[in-house]
Coordinates of C-alpha atoms in Angstrom, one line a residue:
X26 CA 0.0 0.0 0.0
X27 CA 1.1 3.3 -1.1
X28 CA 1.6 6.0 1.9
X29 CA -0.1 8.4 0.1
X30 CA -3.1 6.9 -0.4
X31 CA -3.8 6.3 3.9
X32 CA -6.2 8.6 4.5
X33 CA -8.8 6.9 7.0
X34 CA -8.1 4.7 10.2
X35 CA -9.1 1.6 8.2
X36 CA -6.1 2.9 5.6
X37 CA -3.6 3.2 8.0
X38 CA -4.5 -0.4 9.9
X39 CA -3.9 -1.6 6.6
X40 CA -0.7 -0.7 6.1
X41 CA 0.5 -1.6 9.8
X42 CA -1.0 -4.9 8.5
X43 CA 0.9 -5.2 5.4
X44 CA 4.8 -4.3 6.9
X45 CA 3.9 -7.0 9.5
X46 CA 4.6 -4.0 12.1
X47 CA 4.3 -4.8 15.8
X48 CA 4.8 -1.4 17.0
X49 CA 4.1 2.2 15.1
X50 CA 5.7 5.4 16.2
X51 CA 3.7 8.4 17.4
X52 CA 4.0 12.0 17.8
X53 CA 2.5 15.5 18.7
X54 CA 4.2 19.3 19.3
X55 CA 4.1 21.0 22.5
X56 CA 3.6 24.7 23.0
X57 CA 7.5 25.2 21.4
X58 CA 7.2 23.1 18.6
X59 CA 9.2 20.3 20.2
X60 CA 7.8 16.9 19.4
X61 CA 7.0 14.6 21.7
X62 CA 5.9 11.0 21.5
X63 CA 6.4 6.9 22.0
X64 CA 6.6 4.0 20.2
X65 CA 3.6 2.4 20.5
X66 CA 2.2 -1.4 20.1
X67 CA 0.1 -2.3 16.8
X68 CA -3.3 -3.5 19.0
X69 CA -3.1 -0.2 21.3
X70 CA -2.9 2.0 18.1
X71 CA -5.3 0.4 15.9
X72 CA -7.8 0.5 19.3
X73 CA -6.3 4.7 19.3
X74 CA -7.6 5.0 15.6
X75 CA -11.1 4.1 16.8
X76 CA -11.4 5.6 20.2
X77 CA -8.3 8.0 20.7
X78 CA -6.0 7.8 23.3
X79 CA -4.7 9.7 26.3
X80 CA -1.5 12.3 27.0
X81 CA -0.5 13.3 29.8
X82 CA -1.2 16.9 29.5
X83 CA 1.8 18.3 31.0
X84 CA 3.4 18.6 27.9
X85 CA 1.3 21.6 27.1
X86 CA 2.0 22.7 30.8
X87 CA 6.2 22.6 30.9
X88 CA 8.4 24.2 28.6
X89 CA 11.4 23.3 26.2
X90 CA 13.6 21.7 29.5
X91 CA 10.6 19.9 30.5
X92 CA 10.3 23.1 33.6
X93 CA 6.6 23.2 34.9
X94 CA 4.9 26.4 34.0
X95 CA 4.4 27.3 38.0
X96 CA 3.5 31.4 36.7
X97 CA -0.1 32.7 38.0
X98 CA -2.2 32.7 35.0
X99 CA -1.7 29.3 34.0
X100 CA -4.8 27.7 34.3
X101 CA -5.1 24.8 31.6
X102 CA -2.8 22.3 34.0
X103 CA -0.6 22.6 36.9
X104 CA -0.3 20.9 40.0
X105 CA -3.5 22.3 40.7
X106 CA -5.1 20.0 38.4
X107 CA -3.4 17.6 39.0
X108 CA -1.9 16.6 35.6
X109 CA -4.1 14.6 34.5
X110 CA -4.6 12.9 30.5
X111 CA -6.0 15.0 28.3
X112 CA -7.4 12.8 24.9
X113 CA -5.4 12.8 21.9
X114 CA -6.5 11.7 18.2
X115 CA -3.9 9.9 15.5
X116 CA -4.4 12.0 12.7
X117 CA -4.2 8.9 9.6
X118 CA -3.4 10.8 6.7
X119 CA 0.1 12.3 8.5
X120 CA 1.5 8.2 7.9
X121 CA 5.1 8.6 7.1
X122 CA 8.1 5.9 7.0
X123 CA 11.2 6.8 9.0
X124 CA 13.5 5.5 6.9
X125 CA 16.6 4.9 9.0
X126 CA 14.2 2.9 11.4
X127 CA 13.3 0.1 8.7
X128 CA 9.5 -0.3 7.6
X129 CA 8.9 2.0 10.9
X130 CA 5.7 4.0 10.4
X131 CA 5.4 7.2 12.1
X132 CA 1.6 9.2 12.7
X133 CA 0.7 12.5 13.7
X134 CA -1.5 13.2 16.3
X135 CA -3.1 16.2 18.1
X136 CA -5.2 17.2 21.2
X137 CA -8.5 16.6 21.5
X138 CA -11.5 17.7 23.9
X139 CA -10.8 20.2 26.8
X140 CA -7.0 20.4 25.1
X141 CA -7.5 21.4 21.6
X142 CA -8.1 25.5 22.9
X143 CA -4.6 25.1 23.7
X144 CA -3.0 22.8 21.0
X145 CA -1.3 24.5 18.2
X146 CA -1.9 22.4 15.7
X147 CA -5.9 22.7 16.7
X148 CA -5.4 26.6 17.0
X149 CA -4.1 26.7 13.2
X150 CA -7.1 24.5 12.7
X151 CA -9.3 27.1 13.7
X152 CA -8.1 29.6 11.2
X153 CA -8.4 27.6 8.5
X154 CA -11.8 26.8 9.3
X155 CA -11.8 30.9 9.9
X156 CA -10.9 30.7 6.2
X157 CA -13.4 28.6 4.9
X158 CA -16.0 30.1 6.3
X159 CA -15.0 33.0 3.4
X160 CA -14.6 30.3 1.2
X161 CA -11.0 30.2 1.2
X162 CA -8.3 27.8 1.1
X163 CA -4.8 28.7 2.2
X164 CA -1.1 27.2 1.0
X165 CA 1.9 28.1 2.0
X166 CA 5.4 27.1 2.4
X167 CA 8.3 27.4 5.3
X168 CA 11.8 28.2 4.5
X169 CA 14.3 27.6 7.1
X170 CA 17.9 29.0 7.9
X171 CA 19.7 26.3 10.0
X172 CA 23.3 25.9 11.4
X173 CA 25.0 22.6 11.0
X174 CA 28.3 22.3 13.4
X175 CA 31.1 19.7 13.4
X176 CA 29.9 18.6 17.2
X177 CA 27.8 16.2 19.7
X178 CA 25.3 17.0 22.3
X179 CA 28.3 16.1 24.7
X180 CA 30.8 18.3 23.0
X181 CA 28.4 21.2 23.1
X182 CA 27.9 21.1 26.8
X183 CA 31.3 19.8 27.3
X184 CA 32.4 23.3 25.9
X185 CA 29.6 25.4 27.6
X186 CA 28.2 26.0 23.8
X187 CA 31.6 27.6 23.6
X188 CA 33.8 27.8 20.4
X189 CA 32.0 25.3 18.8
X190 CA 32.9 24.3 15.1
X191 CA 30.6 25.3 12.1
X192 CA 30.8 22.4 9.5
X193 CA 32.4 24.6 6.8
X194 CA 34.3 28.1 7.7
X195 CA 33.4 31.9 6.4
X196 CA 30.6 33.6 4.4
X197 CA 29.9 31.8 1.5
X198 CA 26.4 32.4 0.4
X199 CA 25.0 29.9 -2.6
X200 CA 28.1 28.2 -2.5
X201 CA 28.5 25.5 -5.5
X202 CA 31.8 24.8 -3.9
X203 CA 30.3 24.1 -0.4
X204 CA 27.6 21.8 -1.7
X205 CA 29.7 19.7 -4.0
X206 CA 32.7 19.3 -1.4
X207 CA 29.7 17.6 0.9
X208 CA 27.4 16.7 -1.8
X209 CA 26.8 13.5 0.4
X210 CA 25.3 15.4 3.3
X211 CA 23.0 17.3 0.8
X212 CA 22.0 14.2 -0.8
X213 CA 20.8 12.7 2.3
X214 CA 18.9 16.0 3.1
X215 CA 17.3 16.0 0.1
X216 CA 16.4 12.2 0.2
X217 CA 15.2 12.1 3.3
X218 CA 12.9 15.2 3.0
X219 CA 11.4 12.8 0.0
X220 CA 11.1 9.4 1.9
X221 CA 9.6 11.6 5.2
X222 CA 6.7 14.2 2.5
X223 CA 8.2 17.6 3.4
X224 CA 10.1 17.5 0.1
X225 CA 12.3 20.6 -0.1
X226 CA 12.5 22.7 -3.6
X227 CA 16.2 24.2 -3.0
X228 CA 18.7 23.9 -0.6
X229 CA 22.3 26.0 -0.6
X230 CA 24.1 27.4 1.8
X231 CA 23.2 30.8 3.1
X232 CA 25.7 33.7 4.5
X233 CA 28.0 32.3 7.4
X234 CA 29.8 29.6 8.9
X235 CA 28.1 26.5 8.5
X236 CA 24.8 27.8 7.8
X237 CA 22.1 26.2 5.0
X238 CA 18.6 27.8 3.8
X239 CA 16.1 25.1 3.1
X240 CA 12.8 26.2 1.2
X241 CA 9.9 23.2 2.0
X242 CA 7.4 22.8 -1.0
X243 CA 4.4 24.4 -0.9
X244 CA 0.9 23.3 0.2
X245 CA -2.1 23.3 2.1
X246 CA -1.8 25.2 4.5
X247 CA -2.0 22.7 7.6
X248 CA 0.0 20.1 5.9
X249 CA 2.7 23.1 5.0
X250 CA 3.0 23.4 9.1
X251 CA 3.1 19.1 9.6
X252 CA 5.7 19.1 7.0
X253 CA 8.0 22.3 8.6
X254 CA 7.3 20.8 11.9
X255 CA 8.6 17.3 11.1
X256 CA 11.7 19.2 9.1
X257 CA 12.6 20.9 11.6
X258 CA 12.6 17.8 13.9
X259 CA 14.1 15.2 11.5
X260 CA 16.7 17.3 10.6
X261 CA 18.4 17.4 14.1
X262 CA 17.8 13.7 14.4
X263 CA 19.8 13.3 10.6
X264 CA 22.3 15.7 11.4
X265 CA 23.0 13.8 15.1
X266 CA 22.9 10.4 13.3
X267 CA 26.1 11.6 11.4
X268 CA 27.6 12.5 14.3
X269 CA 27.1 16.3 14.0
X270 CA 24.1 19.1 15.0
X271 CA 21.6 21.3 13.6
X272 CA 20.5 24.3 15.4
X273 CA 17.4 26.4 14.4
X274 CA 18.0 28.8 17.3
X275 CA 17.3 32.1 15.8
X276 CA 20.4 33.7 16.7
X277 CA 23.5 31.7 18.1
X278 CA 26.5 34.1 17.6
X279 CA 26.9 37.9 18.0
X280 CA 29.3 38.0 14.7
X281 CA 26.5 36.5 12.7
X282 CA 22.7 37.0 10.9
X283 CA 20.2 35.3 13.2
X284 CA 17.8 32.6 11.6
X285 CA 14.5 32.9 9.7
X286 CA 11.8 30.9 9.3
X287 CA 9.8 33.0 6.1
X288 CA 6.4 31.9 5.5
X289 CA 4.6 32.6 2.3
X290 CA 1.0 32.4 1.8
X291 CA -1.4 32.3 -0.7
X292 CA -5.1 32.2 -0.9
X293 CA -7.3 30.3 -3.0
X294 CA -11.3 30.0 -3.9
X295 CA -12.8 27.1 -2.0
X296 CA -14.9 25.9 -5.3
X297 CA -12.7 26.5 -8.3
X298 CA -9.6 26.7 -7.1
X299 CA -8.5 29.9 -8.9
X300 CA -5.7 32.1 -7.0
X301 CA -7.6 35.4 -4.9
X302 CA -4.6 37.0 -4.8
X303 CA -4.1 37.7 -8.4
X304 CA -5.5 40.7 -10.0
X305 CA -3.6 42.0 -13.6
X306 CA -5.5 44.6 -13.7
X307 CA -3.8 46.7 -10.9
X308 CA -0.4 48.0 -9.9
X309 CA 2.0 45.0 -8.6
X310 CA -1.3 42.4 -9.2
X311 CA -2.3 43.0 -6.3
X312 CA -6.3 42.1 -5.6
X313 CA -8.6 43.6 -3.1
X314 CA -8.5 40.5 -1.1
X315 CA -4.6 40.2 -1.3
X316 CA -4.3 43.5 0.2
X317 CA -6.5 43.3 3.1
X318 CA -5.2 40.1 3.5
X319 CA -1.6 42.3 4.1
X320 CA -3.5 44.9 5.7
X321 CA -4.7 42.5 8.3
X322 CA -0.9 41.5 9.2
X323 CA 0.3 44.2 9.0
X324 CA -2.1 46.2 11.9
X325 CA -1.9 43.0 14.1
X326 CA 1.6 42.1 13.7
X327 CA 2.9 44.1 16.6
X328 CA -0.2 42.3 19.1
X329 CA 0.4 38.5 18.0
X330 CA 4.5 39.3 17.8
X331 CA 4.9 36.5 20.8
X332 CA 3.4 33.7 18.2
X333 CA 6.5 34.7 15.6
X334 CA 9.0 35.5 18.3
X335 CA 8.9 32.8 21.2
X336 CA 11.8 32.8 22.6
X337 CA 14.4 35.3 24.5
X338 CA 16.6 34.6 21.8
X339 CA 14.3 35.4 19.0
X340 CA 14.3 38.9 19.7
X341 CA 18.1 39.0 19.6
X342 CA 17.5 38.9 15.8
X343 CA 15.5 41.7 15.4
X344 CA 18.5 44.3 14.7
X345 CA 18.5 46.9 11.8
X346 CA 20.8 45.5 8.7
X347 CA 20.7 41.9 9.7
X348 CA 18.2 40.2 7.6
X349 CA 15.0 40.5 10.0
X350 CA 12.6 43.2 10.3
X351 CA 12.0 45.6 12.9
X352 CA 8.9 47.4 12.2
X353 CA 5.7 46.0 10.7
X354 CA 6.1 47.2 7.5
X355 CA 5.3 45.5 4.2
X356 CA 7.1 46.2 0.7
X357 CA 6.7 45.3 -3.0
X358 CA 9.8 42.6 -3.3
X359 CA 11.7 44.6 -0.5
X360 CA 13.7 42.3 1.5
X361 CA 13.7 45.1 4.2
X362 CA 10.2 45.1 5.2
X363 CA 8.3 42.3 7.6
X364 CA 5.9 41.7 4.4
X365 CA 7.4 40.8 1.1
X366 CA 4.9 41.7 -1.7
X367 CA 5.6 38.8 -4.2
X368 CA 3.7 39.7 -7.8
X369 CA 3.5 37.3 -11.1
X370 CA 1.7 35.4 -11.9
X371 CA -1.8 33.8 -11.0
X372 CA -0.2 30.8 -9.3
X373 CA 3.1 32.4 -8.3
X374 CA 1.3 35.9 -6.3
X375 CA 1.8 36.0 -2.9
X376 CA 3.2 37.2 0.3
X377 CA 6.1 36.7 2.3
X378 CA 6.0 36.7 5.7
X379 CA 9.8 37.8 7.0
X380 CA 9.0 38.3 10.5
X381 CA 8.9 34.4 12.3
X382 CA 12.3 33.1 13.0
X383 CA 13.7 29.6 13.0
X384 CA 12.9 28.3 16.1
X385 CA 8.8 29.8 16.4
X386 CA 6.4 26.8 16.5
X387 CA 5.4 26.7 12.9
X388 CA 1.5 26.1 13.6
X389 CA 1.3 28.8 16.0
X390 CA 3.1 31.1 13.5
X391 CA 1.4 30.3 10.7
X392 CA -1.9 30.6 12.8
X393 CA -0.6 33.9 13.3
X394 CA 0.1 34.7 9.9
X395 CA -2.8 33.3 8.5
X396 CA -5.1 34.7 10.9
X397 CA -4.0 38.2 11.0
X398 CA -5.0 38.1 7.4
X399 CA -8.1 36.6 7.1
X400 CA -9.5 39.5 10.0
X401 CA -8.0 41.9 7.6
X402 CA -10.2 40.6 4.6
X403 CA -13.1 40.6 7.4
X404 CA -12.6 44.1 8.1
X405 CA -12.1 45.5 5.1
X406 CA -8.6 46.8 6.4
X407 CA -6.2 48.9 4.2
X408 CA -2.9 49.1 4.7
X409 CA -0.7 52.1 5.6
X410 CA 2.1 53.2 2.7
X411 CA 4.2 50.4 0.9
X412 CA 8.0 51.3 1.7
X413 CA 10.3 51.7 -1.0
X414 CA 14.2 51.3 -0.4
X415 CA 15.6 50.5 2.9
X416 CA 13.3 50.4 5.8
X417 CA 16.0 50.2 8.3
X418 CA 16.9 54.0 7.4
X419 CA 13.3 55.5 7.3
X420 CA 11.1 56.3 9.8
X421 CA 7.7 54.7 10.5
X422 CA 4.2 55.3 12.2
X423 CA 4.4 53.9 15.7
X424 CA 1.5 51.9 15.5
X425 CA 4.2 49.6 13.5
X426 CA 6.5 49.5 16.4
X427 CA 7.3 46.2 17.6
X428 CA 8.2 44.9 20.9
X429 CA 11.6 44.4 21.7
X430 CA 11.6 41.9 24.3
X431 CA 9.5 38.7 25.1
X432 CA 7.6 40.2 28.3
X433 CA 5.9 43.3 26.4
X434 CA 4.9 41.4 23.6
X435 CA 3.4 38.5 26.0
X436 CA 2.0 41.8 27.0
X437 CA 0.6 42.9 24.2
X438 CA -0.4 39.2 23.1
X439 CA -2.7 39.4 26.3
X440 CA -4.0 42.6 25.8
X441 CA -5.6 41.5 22.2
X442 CA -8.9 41.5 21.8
X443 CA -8.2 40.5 18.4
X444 CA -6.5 37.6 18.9
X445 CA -8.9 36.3 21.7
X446 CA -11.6 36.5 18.5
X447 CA -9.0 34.8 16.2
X448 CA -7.5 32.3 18.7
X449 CA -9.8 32.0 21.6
X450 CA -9.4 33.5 24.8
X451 CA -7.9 29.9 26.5
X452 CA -5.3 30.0 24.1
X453 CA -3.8 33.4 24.4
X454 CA -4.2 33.4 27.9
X455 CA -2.1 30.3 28.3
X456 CA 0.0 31.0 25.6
X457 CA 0.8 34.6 26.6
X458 CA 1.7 33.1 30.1
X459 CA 4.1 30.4 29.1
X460 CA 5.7 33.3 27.2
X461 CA 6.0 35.6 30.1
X462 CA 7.2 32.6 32.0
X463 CA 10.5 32.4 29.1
X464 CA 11.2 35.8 30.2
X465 CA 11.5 35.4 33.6
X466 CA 13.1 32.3 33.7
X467 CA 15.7 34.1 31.3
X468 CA 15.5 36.8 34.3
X469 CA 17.0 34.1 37.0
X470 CA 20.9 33.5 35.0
X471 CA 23.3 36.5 34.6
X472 CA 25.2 36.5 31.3
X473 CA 28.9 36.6 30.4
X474 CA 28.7 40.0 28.9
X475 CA 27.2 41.3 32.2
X476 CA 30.2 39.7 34.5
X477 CA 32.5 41.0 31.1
X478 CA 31.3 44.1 31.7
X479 CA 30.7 45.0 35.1
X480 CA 32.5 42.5 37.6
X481 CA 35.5 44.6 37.8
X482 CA 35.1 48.0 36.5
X483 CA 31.9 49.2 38.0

C-alpha cells in the first residue's frame, strides 16, 4: 500500500497490517514546537484510531527543559489539576516511514476535547476553518535558515556551547563549492525530505559559517506546518545520526545573521480553485482580497509578535541590517520590510512573511500569519504606505513599532482583543503566560557580557 493513499483509520491499519509492524511510532508538538511521542504497540494503536488515546497533559504545561509552568495565570494544567490525560487523536493521513528505522511507520497526532483551545496544531485549525468560512483555502510554504556544526550534544555542553565548530568556515552564500565538497550530506537531506513528505525545492548554503537555507514545498496550509514541523525535527535527528548538529536557534552568535523561518501564503477559492490574490489589472497584481489580507498583518503584527517571536533569543534577531525586520512594514519585493509583496503570476502571487524566526512553532506562526490576514479581509482593512528602499533607514508610524523583548509582547499578546476572536481566549491566555514565563526564567541567570562588563570595573 502506497503512503499516500492512507487517508482513514481503516487505511492506515492496513498498512500496519501489510509491513507486518508490531509497534508504530507516534507523535505530537508541545507549545515550542518540540515533538514529543512513544513507540507504541500495533493492538493499542489500531484500538487509538477508533477511540483516541490519552497524553498526559503536561506537555502543554512545561516548557522546552521539561520546567513546569508554575507562573499565575496558567490555568489549563498545573499541579492544581493535578496533571491529568487529556485525549489525543492519530491524525491517519500524517502516515510517514522513518526511513533509518526500517518499515517504521510514524503518525501524527493532536489534542483533543478540553486540550485542543490550547493545542497548536488545533489553533491553526481554527483559522483555516476561519478561512473557509469566506470560502477560502490557504497554501503556504516554510523556509528555514539552520546551522550545521562539526559537534555532539556532549561536546556542546562539554564546551559550555563555547567555540563550537561550524561544518564549513566563512561567508559563502550559494556556495557551489560548499555543496559539492559535501554533496553527500546534501543528498541525504534532500532524500530524506522525500522518503519523510516535506520534500524541499532548493537547498544551498546561506551567509555564514556553517549555515544552510532550506525552502519546503508548498501546500495546504496545515500540511505546510506538519511538513515544517517534522523538518525541523528530522533534521536534528539526521544531522545527530552523522555524528554532528543542527540548530534552528534564531540567533547563536553575536558576529552572525540570526535565523528565519519565512512563510509565504497564498489564498485560494474554495470551489474552483482559482488564485484570490491575483489581480492583472492593478499595480503589482495586487487584488482587493490580497491587500486586506496584508492589511490585516500588517495592523496586528505588533499584538500577535509573541506567536512569531517565542523565545528570548528570538528577539536578539531583530536588529536593523541583519536580515530580520523591525517594524511591521510591508514592501513590493523589499527584502527590508516584515511583508514581502511577491507579484506574477496567478499561481506564483503571494506574500512573504519575514517576521517568524527559525525556532517559532510553525502552527502557532502560521496561525498567526494566516489569521491576521483573514481578520483583515473581514474588516475591510487597508494598509498604511508600501515602503520603498531601505526600511531600516526611514522612519515609520508607531502603531508599527514592535516589541523588543519577550515580556511586552506576551503583553501585548494578552492585551488582544483581536486575537482572543481569532484564537480564543484559553489559548492566548495560556500562551501569553508560558511566554512571560520564558522571560523570567531568562530573568533568574546573569550572562557573560554582564560579569565582562561590570565585575571589575563598576
Amino acid at each position: 500500500m502506497d503512503l499516500n493513499t492512507v487517508k482513514t483509520a481503516e487505511d492506515a491499519k492496513r498498512i500496519v497490517q501489510e509491513r507486518g509492524l508490531g509497534h508504530v511510532k507516534v507523535g505530537l508538538f508541545d507549545m515550542d514546537g518540540v515533538m514529543r511521542g512513544k513507540y507504541m504497540s500495533r493492538e493499542k494503536f489500531f484500538s487509538s484510531l477508533d477511540k483516541g488515546f490519552a497524553f498526559c497533559d503536561v506537555v502543554l504545561g512545561w516548557d522546552l527543559n521539561d520546567q513546569l509552568y508554575e507562573s499565575p495565570g496558567v490555568e489549563f494544567t498545573g499541579w492544581h489539576t493535578g496533571y491529568p490525560d487529556a485525549p489525543v487523536r492519530v491524525i491517519p493521513e500524517s502516515c510517514r516511514s522513518i526511513p533509518f528505522e526500517g518499515d517504521m511507520l510514524l503518525f501524527l497526532c493532536e489534542f483533543a476535547g478540553a486540550a485542543e483551545a490550547v493545542c497548536p496544531r488545533n489553533v491553526l485549525s481554527r483559522v483555516l476553518a476561519r478561512a473557509a468560512d469566506l470560502n477560502l483555502d490557504a497554501y503556504a510554504a516554510f523556509e528555514y535558515e539552520f546551522f550545521l556544526f562539526n559537534e555532539t550534544p556532549d561536546s556542546v555542553r562539554a564546551k559550555g556551547y563555547r567555540d563550537l565548530q561550524p561544518l564549513t568556515p566563512g561567508f559563502f552564500g550559494y556556495s557551489v563549492l560548499r555543496n559539492s565538497t559535501h554533496a553527500e550530506l546534501y543528498h541525504e537531506l534532500l532524500d530524506l525530505a522525500d522518503k519523510m513528505n516535506f520534500p524541499l525545492e532548493g537547498l544551498h548554503t546561506e551567509t555564514g559559517p556553517g549555515v544552510l537555507e532550506a525552502a519546503i514545498a508548498v501546500d495546504s496550509a496545515q500540511a505546510a506546518a506538519d511538513k515544517a514541523a517534522l523538518f525541523k525535527t528530522f533534521t536534528k535527528v539526521w544531522a545527530q545520526r552523522r555524528g554532528i548538529m543542527a540548530t534552528f536557534m534564531a540567533k547563536w552568535s553575536n558576529d552572525y545573521p540570526g535565523q528565519s523561518g519565512h512563510i509565504h501564503i497564498s489564498l485560494r477559492n474554495q470551489n474552483d480553485g482559482v488564485p484570490v490574490f491575483h489581480d492583472p489589472s492593478q499595480p503589482m497584481n495586487m487584488s482587493k482580497l490580497q491587500r486586506h489580507f496584508i492589511a490585516g498583518q500588517q495592523r496586528l503584527m505588533p499584538q500577535l509578535l509573541a506567536m512569531y517571536s517565542q523565545t528570548v533569543n528570538a528577539f536578539s534577531r531583530m536588529v536593523p541590517g541583519f536580515w530580520a525586520p523591525t517594524e511591521a512594514t510591508w514592501g513590493c519585493e523589499n527584502r527590508t520590510t516584515a511583508l514581502r509583496l511577491i507579484p506574477g503570476s496567478a499561481t506564483s502571487q503571494r506574500v512573504e512573511f519575514r517576521l517568524g524566526s527559525a525556532d517559532a512553532n510553525p502552527y502557532i506562526a502560521l496561525a498567526a500569519a494566516l489569521g491576521s490576514g483573514i481578520y483583515g479581509i473581514e474588516q475591510e482593512l487597508e494598509p498604511l504606505p508600501m515602503v520603498t528602499g531601505n526600511a531600516y533607514e526611514q522612519r515609520h508610524p508607531a502603531e508599527l513599532a514592535l516589541a523588543n523583548n519577550i515580556m511586552d509582547a506576551a503583553a501585548a499578546l494578552r492585551a488582544s482583543s483581536s486575537a482572543v476572536d481569532l484564537f480564543g481566549r484559553e489559548f492566548v491566555e495560556h500562551y501569553a503566560t508560558t511566554r512571560e514565563w520564558e522571560g523570567m526564567e531568562y530573568r533568574k541567570h546573569i550572562s557573560d557580557w554582564e560579569k565582562q562588563r561590570y565585575f571589575e570595573i563598576i
